[in-house]
XYZ file of C-alpha atoms in Angstrom:
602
model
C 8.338 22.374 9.279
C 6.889 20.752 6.164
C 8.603 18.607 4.296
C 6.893 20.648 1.432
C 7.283 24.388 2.374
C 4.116 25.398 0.846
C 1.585 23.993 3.403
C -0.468 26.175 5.913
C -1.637 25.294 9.052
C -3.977 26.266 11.266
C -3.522 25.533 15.082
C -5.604 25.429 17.667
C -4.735 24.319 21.114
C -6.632 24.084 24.368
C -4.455 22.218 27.376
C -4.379 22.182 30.971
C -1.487 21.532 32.734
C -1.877 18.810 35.611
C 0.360 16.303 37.223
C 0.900 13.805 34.706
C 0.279 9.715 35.884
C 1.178 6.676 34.417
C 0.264 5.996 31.088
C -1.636 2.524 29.724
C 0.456 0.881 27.349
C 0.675 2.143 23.953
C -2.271 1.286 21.600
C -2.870 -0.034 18.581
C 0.518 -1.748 18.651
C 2.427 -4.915 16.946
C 2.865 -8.542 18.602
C 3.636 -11.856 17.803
C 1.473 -14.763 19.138
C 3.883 -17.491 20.189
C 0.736 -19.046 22.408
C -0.892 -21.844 20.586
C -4.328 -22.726 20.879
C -4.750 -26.821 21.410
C -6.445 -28.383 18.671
C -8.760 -31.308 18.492
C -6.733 -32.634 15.413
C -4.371 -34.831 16.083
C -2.044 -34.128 13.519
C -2.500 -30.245 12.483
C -1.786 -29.121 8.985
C -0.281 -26.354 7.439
C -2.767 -23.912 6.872
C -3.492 -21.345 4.365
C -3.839 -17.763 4.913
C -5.038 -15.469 2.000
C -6.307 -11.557 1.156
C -9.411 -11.208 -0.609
C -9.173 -10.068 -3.898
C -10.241 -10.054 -7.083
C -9.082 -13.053 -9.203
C -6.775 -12.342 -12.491
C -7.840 -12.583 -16.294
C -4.955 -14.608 -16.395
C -6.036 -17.204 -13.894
C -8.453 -18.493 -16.782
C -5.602 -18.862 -18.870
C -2.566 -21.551 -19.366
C 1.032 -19.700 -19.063
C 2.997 -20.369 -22.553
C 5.955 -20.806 -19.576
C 7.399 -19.838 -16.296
C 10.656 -18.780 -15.062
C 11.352 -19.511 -11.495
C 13.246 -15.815 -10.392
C 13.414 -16.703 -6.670
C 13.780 -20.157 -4.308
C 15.244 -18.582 -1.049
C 15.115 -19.001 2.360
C 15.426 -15.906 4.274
C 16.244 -16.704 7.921
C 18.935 -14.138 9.772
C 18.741 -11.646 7.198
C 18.646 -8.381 9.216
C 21.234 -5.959 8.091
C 22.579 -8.147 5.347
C 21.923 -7.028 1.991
C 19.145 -7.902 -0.302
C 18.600 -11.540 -1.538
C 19.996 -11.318 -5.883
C 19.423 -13.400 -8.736
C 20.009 -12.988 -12.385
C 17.045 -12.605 -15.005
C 17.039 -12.938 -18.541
C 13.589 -13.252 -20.518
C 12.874 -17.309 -21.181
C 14.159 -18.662 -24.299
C 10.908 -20.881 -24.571
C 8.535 -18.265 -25.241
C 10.275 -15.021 -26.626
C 8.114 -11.689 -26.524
C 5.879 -10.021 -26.451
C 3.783 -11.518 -24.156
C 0.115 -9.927 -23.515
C 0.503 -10.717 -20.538
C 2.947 -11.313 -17.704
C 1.999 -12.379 -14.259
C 4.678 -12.717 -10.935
C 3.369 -15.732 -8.517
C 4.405 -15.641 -5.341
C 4.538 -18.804 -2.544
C 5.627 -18.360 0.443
C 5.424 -20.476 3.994
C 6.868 -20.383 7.491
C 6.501 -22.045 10.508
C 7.810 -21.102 14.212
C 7.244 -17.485 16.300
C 8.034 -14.967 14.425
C 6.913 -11.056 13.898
C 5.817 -9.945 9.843
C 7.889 -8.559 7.932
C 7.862 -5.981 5.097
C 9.290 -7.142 1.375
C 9.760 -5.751 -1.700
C 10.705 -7.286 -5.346
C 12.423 -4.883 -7.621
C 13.223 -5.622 -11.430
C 16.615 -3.735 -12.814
C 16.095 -1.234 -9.775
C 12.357 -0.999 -10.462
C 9.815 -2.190 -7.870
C 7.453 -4.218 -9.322
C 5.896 -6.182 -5.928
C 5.507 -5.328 -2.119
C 4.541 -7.314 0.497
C 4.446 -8.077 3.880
C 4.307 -11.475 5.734
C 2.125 -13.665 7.914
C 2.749 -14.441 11.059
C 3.443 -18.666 11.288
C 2.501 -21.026 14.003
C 4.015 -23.823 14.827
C 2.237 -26.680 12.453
C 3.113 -24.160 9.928
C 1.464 -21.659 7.473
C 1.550 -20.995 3.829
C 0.132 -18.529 1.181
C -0.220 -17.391 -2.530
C -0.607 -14.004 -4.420
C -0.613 -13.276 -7.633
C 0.125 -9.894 -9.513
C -0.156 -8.799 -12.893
C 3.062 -7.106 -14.149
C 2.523 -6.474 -17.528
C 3.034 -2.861 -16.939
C 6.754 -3.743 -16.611
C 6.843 -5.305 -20.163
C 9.689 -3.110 -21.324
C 12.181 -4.328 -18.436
C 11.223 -7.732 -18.673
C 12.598 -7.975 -21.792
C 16.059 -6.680 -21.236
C 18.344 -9.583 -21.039
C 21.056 -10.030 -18.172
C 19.546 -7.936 -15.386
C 19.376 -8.622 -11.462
C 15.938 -9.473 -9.826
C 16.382 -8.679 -5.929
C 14.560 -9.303 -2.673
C 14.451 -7.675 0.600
C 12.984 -8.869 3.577
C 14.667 -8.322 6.915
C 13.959 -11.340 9.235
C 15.142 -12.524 12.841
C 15.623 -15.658 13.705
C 17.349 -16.552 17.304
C 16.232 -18.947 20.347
C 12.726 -16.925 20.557
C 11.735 -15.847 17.153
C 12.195 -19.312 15.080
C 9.940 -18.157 11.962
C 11.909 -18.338 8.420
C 10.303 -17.552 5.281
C 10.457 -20.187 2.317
C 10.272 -17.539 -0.841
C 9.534 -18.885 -3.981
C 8.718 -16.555 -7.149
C 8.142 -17.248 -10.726
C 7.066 -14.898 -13.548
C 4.394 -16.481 -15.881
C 4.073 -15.247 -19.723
C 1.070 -16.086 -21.312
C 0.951 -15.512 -24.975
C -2.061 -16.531 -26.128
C -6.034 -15.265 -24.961
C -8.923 -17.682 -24.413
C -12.361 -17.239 -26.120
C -14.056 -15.997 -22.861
C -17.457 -18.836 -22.617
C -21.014 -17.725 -22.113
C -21.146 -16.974 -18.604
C -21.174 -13.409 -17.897
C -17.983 -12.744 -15.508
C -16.537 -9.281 -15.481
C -13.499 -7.825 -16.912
C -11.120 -9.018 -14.074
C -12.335 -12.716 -14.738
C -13.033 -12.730 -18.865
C -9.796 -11.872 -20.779
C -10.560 -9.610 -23.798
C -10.157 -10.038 -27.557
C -7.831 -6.499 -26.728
C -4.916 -7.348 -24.252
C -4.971 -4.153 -22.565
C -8.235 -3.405 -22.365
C -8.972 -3.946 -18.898
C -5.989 -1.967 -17.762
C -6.173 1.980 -16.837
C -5.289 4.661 -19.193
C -2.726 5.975 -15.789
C -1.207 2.659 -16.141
C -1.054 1.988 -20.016
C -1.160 5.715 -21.241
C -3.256 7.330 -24.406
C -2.314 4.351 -26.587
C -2.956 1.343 -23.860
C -0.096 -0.454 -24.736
C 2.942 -0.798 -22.003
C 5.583 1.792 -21.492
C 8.167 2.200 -23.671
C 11.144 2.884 -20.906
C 10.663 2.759 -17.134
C 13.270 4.458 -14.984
C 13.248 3.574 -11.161
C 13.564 6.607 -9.007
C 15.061 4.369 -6.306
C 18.037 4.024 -3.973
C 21.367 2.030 -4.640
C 20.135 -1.190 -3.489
C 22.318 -1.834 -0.001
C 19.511 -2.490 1.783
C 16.841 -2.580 -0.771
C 16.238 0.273 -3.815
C 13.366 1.669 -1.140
C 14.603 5.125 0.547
C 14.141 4.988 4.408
C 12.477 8.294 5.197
C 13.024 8.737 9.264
C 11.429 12.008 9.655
C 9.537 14.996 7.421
C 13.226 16.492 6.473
C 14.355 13.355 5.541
C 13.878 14.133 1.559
C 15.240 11.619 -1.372
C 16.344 13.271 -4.362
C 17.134 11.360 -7.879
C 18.414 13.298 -10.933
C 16.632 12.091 -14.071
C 16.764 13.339 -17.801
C 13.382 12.719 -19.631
C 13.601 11.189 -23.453
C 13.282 14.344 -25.585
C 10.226 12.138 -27.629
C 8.320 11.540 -24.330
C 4.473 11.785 -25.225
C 3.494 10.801 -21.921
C 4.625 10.008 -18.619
C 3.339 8.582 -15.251
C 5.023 8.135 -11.643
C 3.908 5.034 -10.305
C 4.613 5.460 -5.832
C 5.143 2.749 -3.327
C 4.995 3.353 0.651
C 4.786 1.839 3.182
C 5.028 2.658 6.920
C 6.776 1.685 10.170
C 8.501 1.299 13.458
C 7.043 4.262 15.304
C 5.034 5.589 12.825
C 3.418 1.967 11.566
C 0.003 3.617 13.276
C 0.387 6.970 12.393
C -3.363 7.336 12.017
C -3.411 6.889 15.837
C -0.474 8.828 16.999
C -1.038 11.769 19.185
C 0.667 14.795 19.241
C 3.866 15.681 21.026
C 2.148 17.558 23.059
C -0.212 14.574 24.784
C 3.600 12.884 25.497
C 5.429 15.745 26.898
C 2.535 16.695 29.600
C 2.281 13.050 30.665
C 5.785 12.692 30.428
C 5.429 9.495 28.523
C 7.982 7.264 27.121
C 6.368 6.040 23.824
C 7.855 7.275 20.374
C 4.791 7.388 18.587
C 3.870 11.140 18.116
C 3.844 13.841 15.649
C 0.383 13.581 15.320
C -1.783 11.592 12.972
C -1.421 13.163 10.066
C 1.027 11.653 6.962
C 0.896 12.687 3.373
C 3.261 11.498 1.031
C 4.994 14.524 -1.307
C 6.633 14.266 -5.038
C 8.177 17.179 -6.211
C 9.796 18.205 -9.644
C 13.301 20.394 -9.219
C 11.126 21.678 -6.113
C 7.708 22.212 -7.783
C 4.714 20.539 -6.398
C 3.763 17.399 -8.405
C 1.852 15.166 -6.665
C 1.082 14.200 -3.427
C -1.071 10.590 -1.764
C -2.604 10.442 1.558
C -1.799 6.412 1.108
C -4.025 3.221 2.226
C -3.719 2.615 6.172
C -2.632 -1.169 5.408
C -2.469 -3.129 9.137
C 0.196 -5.442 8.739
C -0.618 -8.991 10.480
C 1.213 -8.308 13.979
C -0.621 -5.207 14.199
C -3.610 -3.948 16.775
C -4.249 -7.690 17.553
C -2.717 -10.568 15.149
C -5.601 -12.618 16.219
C -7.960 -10.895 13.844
C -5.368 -11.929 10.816
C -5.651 -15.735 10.627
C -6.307 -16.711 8.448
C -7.614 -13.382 6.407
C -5.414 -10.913 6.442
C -6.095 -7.360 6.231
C -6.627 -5.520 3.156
C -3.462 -4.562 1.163
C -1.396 -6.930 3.570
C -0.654 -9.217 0.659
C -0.493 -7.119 -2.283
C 0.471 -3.376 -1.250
C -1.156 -0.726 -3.526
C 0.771 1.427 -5.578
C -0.497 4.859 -6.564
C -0.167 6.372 -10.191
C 0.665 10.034 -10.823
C 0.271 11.556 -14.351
C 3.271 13.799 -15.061
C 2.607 14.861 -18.175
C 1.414 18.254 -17.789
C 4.716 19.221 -16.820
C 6.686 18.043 -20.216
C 6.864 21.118 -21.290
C 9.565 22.221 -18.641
C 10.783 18.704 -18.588
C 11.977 18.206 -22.275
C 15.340 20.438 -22.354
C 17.519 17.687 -22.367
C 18.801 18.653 -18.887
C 18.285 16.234 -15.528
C 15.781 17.140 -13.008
C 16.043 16.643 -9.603
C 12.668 14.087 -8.454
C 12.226 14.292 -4.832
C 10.136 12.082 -2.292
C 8.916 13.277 1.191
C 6.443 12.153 4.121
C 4.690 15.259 5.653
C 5.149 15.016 9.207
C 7.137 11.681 9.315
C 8.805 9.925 12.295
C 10.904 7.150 11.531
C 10.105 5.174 9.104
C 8.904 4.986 5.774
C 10.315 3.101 2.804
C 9.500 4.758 -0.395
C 10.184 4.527 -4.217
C 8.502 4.814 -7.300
C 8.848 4.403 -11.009
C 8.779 6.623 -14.011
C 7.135 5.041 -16.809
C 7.623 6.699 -20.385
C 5.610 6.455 -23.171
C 7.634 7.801 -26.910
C 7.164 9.126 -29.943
C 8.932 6.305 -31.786
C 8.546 8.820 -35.363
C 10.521 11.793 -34.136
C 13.738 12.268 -32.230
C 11.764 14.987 -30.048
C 8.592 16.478 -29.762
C 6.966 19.774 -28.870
C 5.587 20.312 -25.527
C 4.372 23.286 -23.223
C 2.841 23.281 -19.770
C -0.043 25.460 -19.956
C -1.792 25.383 -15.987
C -0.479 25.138 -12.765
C -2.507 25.406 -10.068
C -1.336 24.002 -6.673
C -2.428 25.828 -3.863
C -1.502 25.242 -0.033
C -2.486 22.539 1.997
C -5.058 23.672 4.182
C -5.252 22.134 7.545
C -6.891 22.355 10.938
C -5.611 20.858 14.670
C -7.681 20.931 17.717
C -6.160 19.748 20.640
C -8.375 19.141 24.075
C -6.623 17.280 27.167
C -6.494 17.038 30.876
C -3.747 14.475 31.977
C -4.196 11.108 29.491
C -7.605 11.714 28.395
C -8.961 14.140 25.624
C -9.476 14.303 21.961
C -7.367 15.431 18.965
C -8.818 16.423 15.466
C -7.076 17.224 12.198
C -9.012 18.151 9.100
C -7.088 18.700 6.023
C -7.811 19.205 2.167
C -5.897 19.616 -0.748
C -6.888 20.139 -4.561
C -4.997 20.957 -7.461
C -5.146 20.836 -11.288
C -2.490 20.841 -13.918
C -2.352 21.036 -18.112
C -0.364 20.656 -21.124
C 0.049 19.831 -24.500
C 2.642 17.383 -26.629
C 2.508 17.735 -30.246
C 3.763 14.357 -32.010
C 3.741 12.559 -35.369
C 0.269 11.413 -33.152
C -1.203 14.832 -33.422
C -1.191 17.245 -30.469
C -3.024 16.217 -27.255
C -3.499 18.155 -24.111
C -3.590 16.534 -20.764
C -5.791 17.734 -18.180
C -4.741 16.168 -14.165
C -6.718 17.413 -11.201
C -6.728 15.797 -8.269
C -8.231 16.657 -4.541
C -8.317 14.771 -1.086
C -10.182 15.697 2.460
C -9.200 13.799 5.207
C -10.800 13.868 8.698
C -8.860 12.356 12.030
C -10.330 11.929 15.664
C -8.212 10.206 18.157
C -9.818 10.177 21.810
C -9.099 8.891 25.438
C -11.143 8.140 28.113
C -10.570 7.012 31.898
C -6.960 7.940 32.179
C -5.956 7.121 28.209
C -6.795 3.247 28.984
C -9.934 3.118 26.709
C -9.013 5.021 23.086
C -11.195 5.986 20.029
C -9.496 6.244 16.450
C -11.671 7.927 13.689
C -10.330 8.832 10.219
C -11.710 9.287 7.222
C -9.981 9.784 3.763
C -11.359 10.832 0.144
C -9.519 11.150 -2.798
C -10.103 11.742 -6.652
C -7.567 11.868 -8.927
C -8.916 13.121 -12.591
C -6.430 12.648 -15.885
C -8.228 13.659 -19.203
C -6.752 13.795 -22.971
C -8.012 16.147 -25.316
C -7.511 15.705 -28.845
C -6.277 19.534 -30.902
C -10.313 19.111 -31.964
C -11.114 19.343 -28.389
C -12.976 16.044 -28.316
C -12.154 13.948 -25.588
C -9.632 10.665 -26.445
C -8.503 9.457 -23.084
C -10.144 9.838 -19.277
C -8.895 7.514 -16.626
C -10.714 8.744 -12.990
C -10.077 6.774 -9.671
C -12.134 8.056 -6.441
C -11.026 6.320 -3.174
C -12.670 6.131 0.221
C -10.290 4.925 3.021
C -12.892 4.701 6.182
C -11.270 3.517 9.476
C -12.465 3.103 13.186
C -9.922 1.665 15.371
C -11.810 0.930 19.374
C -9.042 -0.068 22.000
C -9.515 -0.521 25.478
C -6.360 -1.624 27.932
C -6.890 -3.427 31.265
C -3.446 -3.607 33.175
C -2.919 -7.042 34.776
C 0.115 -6.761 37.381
C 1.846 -9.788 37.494
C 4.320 -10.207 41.016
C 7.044 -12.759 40.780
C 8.000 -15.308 43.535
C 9.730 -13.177 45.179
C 7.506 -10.009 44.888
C 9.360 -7.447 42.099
C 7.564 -6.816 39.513
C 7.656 -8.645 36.394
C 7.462 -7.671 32.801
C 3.778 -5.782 32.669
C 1.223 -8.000 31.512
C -2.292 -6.648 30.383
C -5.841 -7.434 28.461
C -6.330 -5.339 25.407
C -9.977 -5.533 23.610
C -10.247 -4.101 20.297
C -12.889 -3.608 17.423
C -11.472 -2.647 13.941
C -13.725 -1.588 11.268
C -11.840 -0.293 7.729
C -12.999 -0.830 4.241
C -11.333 0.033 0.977
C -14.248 1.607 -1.582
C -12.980 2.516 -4.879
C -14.378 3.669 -8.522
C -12.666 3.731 -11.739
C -13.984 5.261 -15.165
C -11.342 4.138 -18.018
C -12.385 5.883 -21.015
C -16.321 3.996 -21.947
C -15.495 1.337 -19.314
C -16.140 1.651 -15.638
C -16.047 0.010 -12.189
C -16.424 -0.052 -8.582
C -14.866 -2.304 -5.760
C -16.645 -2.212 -2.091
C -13.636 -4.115 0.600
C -14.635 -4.278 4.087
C -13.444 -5.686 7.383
C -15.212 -5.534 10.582
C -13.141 -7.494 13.539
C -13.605 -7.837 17.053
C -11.704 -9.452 19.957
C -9.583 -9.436 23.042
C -6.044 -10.749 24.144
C -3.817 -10.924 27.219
C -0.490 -9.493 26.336
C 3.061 -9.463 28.304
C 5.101 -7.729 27.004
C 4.684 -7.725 22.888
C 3.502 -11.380 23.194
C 0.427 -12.487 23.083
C -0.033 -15.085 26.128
C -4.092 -15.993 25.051
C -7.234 -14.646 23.333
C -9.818 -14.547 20.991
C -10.590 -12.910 17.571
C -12.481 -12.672 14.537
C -13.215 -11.249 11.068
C -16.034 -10.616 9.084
C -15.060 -9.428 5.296
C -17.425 -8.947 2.518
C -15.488 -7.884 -1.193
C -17.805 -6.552 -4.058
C -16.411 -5.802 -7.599
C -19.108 -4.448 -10.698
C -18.026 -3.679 -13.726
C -20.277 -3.353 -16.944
C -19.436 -7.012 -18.263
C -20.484 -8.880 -14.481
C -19.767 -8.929 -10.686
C -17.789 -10.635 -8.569
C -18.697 -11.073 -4.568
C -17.099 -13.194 -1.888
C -18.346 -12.978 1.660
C -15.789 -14.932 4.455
C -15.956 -15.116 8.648
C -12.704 -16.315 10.045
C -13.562 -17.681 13.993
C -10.778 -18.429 15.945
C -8.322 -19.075 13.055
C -10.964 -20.924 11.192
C -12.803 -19.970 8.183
C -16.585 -20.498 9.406
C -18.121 -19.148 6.146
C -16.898 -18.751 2.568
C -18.828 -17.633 -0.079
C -18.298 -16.732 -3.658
C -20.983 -15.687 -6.465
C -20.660 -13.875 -9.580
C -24.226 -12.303 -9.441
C -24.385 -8.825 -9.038
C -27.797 -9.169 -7.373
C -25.730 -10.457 -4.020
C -23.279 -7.941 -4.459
C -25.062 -5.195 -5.083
C-alpha cells in the first residue's frame, strides 16, 4: 500500500513459471577499490577530486571573515552520535551579511567505502554530502555552497552546528575523513568588470538578485524564521525511512503573520534501495528464488503531506554515489550531485489559509514504495508580516488528483523486461492579505516518469532506462491581477545504466570454492538539464556524463580495471555563459576546458 493512500495503480502482469537457476550477481551495485594501479611517479601526490559546477558570485569576492565551525576527524564513527560544535555569529563582522557561504575541505587516504553526510544548523540542514573514495597516496576535495538562505539562523547566538557521517575503520577499511568547515560572510559587493560573465559569476548591485523567488519569497530577501522539520538528532536530525509505511510526522504551529512559506526537502537514498531506479519487482526474486534485497520495483517518489492532505511530492535526482555501478568511473570527477546534494523547494503557501489558526499541524514525510533506506528532512522557511500581529488568508484551489501509474511485467526465468510509467499533476491557490496588499499564489506542478529495466541471457547482461520530467510553476498575483512574482523550474533527469556480468570461478588450493569473483562492464549515460524563469530573469543548465568501463570484482572489491568519463556542463543566463568540458582516463584528467562564450556552449 501507498505510503500516500490516494494513488492508483494499474497492473499488468504476464509471467511464466519455470525452474528458477542461479542468478548473476546483483547489478548496478557499490564497491570499494582497494587495488592500486602502479604509477610511473615515483613519489605520488595527493590528488584532487571535484564535481562540476557552476562557480559562486562569491568566489569573485574577498570574505569580510570566516569562522572555522568544524576540524574533525571522523574515523570509527558508526553508531556513535553525530560530531557537535558550538556556533555563535563572528564578532568581527556583525550582520547582515549579503552573503554567507559554507566551505567545505575534506581528504582521506586508505580503503575505504563513501559515505553519506549531512551539516545541520540549530536542527536545520543546511549541507549534504557524500564522500570520495581515497587511495592510498591520498585524496582531497573542495565544495562550496551558498547559504544565505539560512541568514535568519545564522544569526542566533549560542546554537549547536552538527555533523554526521558514519565511517568504518578496522584492519581492511583504513579510510578516515579529515573534515574541515568554515562559514564565510562577505559584506561588501564588487563592481562586476567589463567582461560579460553571467549571473552565477558577476555579483549584482542587488544581493539577492540572482536567487529564486522559491528560495527568497515575493520580497527576495531571506526568511524571516526557519523551522527544521527534522528528527532529535541521535543519529543525525535526518529521519531513516526503511520502507513506504515508515512515515515521519512533526507537529508545527505556523506564525499567525506568515505571508509566505516554502518547504525546502532533502533525500537521499540507500542500502538496498541506493539503485532503486534498477530494482526489479518482487516478483522477478521470488520466481528465481533469489537472495538479493533489492526489489519493490523501480519506482520511488518522495510524499509531504499537511495533517494528511497532499502537499507536495519529488521524484528526486538519481545521484550515484562514488562506490556505486563501478567507482572507477568517479576519479577523479565525480558524479553529478555527489558533492553537493540538491535540495528541492515546495511553495506552501496556498494552504495558509487552513494553516493560520494558531493550532499545530501535523507535517509528514514518506517514500512511495520504499525499502530500507532513505534519510529525509526538510525545512520550513517563513516569510512575516513584520506590520501586523496576523494576517488574513484563505485557500481558494485544491486540485490533487491520483497518481496515475502503469506496470508491465514480462519474464521467463532471469530474463525479461519491466516498465512503469507514471504521471502526476496538480495545482493549488490562495490569497494573504497584509499591510503588503493582498497577493494570491498560484503552485502547479506535474512530473511523467518512464522506467525500463531488462535482462538478457539468463539476467547476466541488464538494460536500465528511465526517464524523469518535472515542472514545478509558483506565480504571485497582485489584488490588480498583474503578475508580481513567477519563479518556474523544469527538470529533465535522463538515465541509461548498460551492465553486463561475466562470472569468473575462482577454485582454491584445495578445490572449494572461494569467494565468487567476476568481470562486470558497464556504460552509464545520465545528465541533469534544468531551466529556471525568476520573475524577468531566466536560465538554463545542460550536465552530462557519459562513462564507460569494465572491472574484475570479488566479492565487493574491486581486484583490477579500467574506466572513464566524459562530462560536458553548460550554464546561459541573459548576462553570459559558462561551459567546461573534462575527460577523466584512468584516474587522470586528459582534457579540461573552461570558456565563458556561449557560442561553445550553446
Amino acid at each position: 500500500m501507498s505510503c500516500f493512500y490516494l494513488a492508483f495503480t494499474g497492473l499488468l502482469l504476464f509471467l511464466t513459471r519455470t525452474v528458477p537457476s542461479a542468478a548473476a550477481a546483483p547489478a548496478p551495485d557499490r564497491f570499494h577499490k582497494p587495488f592500486r594501479l602502479k604509477s610511473s611517479d615515483p613519489k605520488p601526490e595527493s590528488q584532487e577530486f571535484f564535481e562540476l559546477t557552476n562557480p559562486l558570485p562569491s568566489d569573485r569576492l574577498t570574505p569580510s571573515c570566516s569562522l572555522t565551525v568544524i576540524n574533525n576527524s571522523f574515523a570509527n564513527t558508526i553508531d556513535s552520535p553525530p560530531f557537535s560544535a558550538p556556533y555563535s555569529p563572528p564578532s568581527d563582522c556583525s550582520p547582515p551579511w549579503p552573503r554567507v557561504v559554507l566551505d567545505f575541505r575534506a581528504d582521506s587516504s586508505g580503503d575505504q567505502y563513501d559515505r553519506i553526510a549531512a551539516i545541520w544548523l540549530d536542527g536545520a540542514e543546511v549541507f549534504r554530502t557524500s564522500t570520495a573514495e581515497p587511495t592510498d597516496t591520498g585524496i582531497f576535495w573542495r565544495v562550496r555552497k551558498d547559504i544565505t538562505r539560512y541568514s535568519s539562523i545564522l544569526y542566533k547566538p549560542q546554537l549547536n552546528v552538527t555533523m554526521m557521517l558514519e565511517n568504518v575503520v578496522n584492519d581492511i577499511y583504513t579510510g578516515v575523513y579529515d573534515i574541515h568547515v568554515s562559514f564565510l560572510f562577505y559584506k561588501e559587493n564588487i563592481v562586476p568588470n567589463d567582461v560579460r560573465f553571467p549571473s552565477i559569476i558577476s555579483p549584482s548591485q542587488n544581493h539577492y538578485d540572482n536567487l529564486g523567488t522559491a528560495e527568497l519569497g515575493l520580497f527576495k530577501t531571506p526568511p524571516d524564521l526557519i523551522i527544521p522539520i527534522s528528527s532529535d538528532g541521535e543519529r543525525g536530525h535526518w529521519f531513516r525511512v526503511e520502507s513506504e509505511s515508515d512515515v515521519h510526522v512533526k507537529k508545527v504551529r505556523f506564525p499567525n503573520n506568515t505571508i509566505q512559506v516554502v518547504l525546502e526537502l532533502y533525500a537521499s537514498f540507500h542500502g538496498n534501495d541506493e539503485f532503486w531506479y534498477s530494482n526489479p519487482p518482487y516478483s522477478y526474486i521470488r520466481m528465481n528464488n533469489l537472495t538479493t534485497a533489492r526489489g519493490n520495483g523501480a519506482y520511488r517518489e518522495v510524499f509531504v503531506t499537511i495533517d494528511g492532505k497532499f502537499v507536495g511530492s519529488e521524484v528526486v535526482f538519481p545521484v550515484v554515489f562514488t562506490g556505486g555501478i563501478n567507482p572507477l568511473f568517479w576519479e577523479p570527477v565525480v558524479a553529478i550531485g555527489d558533492f553537493n546534494l540538491p535540495s528541492y523547494d515546495l511553495d506552501l503557501t496556498p494552504f495558509l489559509g487552513w494553516l493560520l489558526d494558531g493550532k499545530y499541524h501535523d507535517i509528514a514525510i514518506c517514500v512511495d514504495d520504499a525499502i530500507s533506506f532513505w534519510l529525509v528532512n526538510a525545512n520550513l522557511h517563513f516569510w512575516l508580516d513584520h506590520g501586523t500581529p496576523k494576517v488574513e488568508a484563505q485557500s481558494v484551489v485544491y486540485n490533487s488528483p491520483a497518481l496515475a501509474i502503469q506496470r508491465r511485467e514480462a519474464f521467463t526465468m532471469l530474463d525479461g523486461s519491466f516498465r512503469i510509467k507514471a504521471n502526476r499533476k496538480s495545482e493549488f491557490a490562495g490569497w494573504v492579505k497584509s499591510t503588503a496588499g493582498n497577493f494570491t499564489t498560484i503552485v502547479s506542478q506535474q512530473f511523467k516518469l518512464t522506467n525500463v529495466v531488462r535482462f538478457y541471457f539468463n539476467g547476466t547482461y541488464k538494460i536500465v532506462q528511465q526517464r524523469v520530467k518535472a515542472k514545478r510553476d509558483s506565480r504571485i498575483r497582485a489584488d490588480s491581477g498583474n503578475l508580481v512574482g513567477r519563479t518556474v523550474v523544469q527538470r529533465q533527469y535522463p538515465l541509461t545504466v548498460i551492465t553486463s556480468t561475466v562470472p569468473l570461478p575462482l577454485i582454491g588450493s584445495l578445490g572449494s570454492k572461494e569467494e565468487e569473483m567476476y568481470m562486470m562492464i558497464t556504460n552509464v549515460s545520465h545528465a541533469l538539464r534544468e531551466r529556471r524563469i525568476n520573475g524577468l530573469s531566466s536560465s538554463t543548465l545542460n550536465n552530462r556524463q557519459e562513462s564507460e568501463g569494465w572491472m574484475k570484482v570479488k566479492g565487493h572489491s574491486v581486484i583490477s580495471g579500467s574506466g572513464s568519463t566524459w562530462q560536458k556542463y553548460n550554464y546561459r543566463d541573459e548576462f553570459g555563459c559558462y561551459s567546461r568540458t573534462v575527460l577523466a582516463l584512468e584516474g587522470k584528467l586528459a582534457i579540461d576546458n573552461t570558456t565563458f562564450s556561449c557560442a561553445s556552449s550553446a
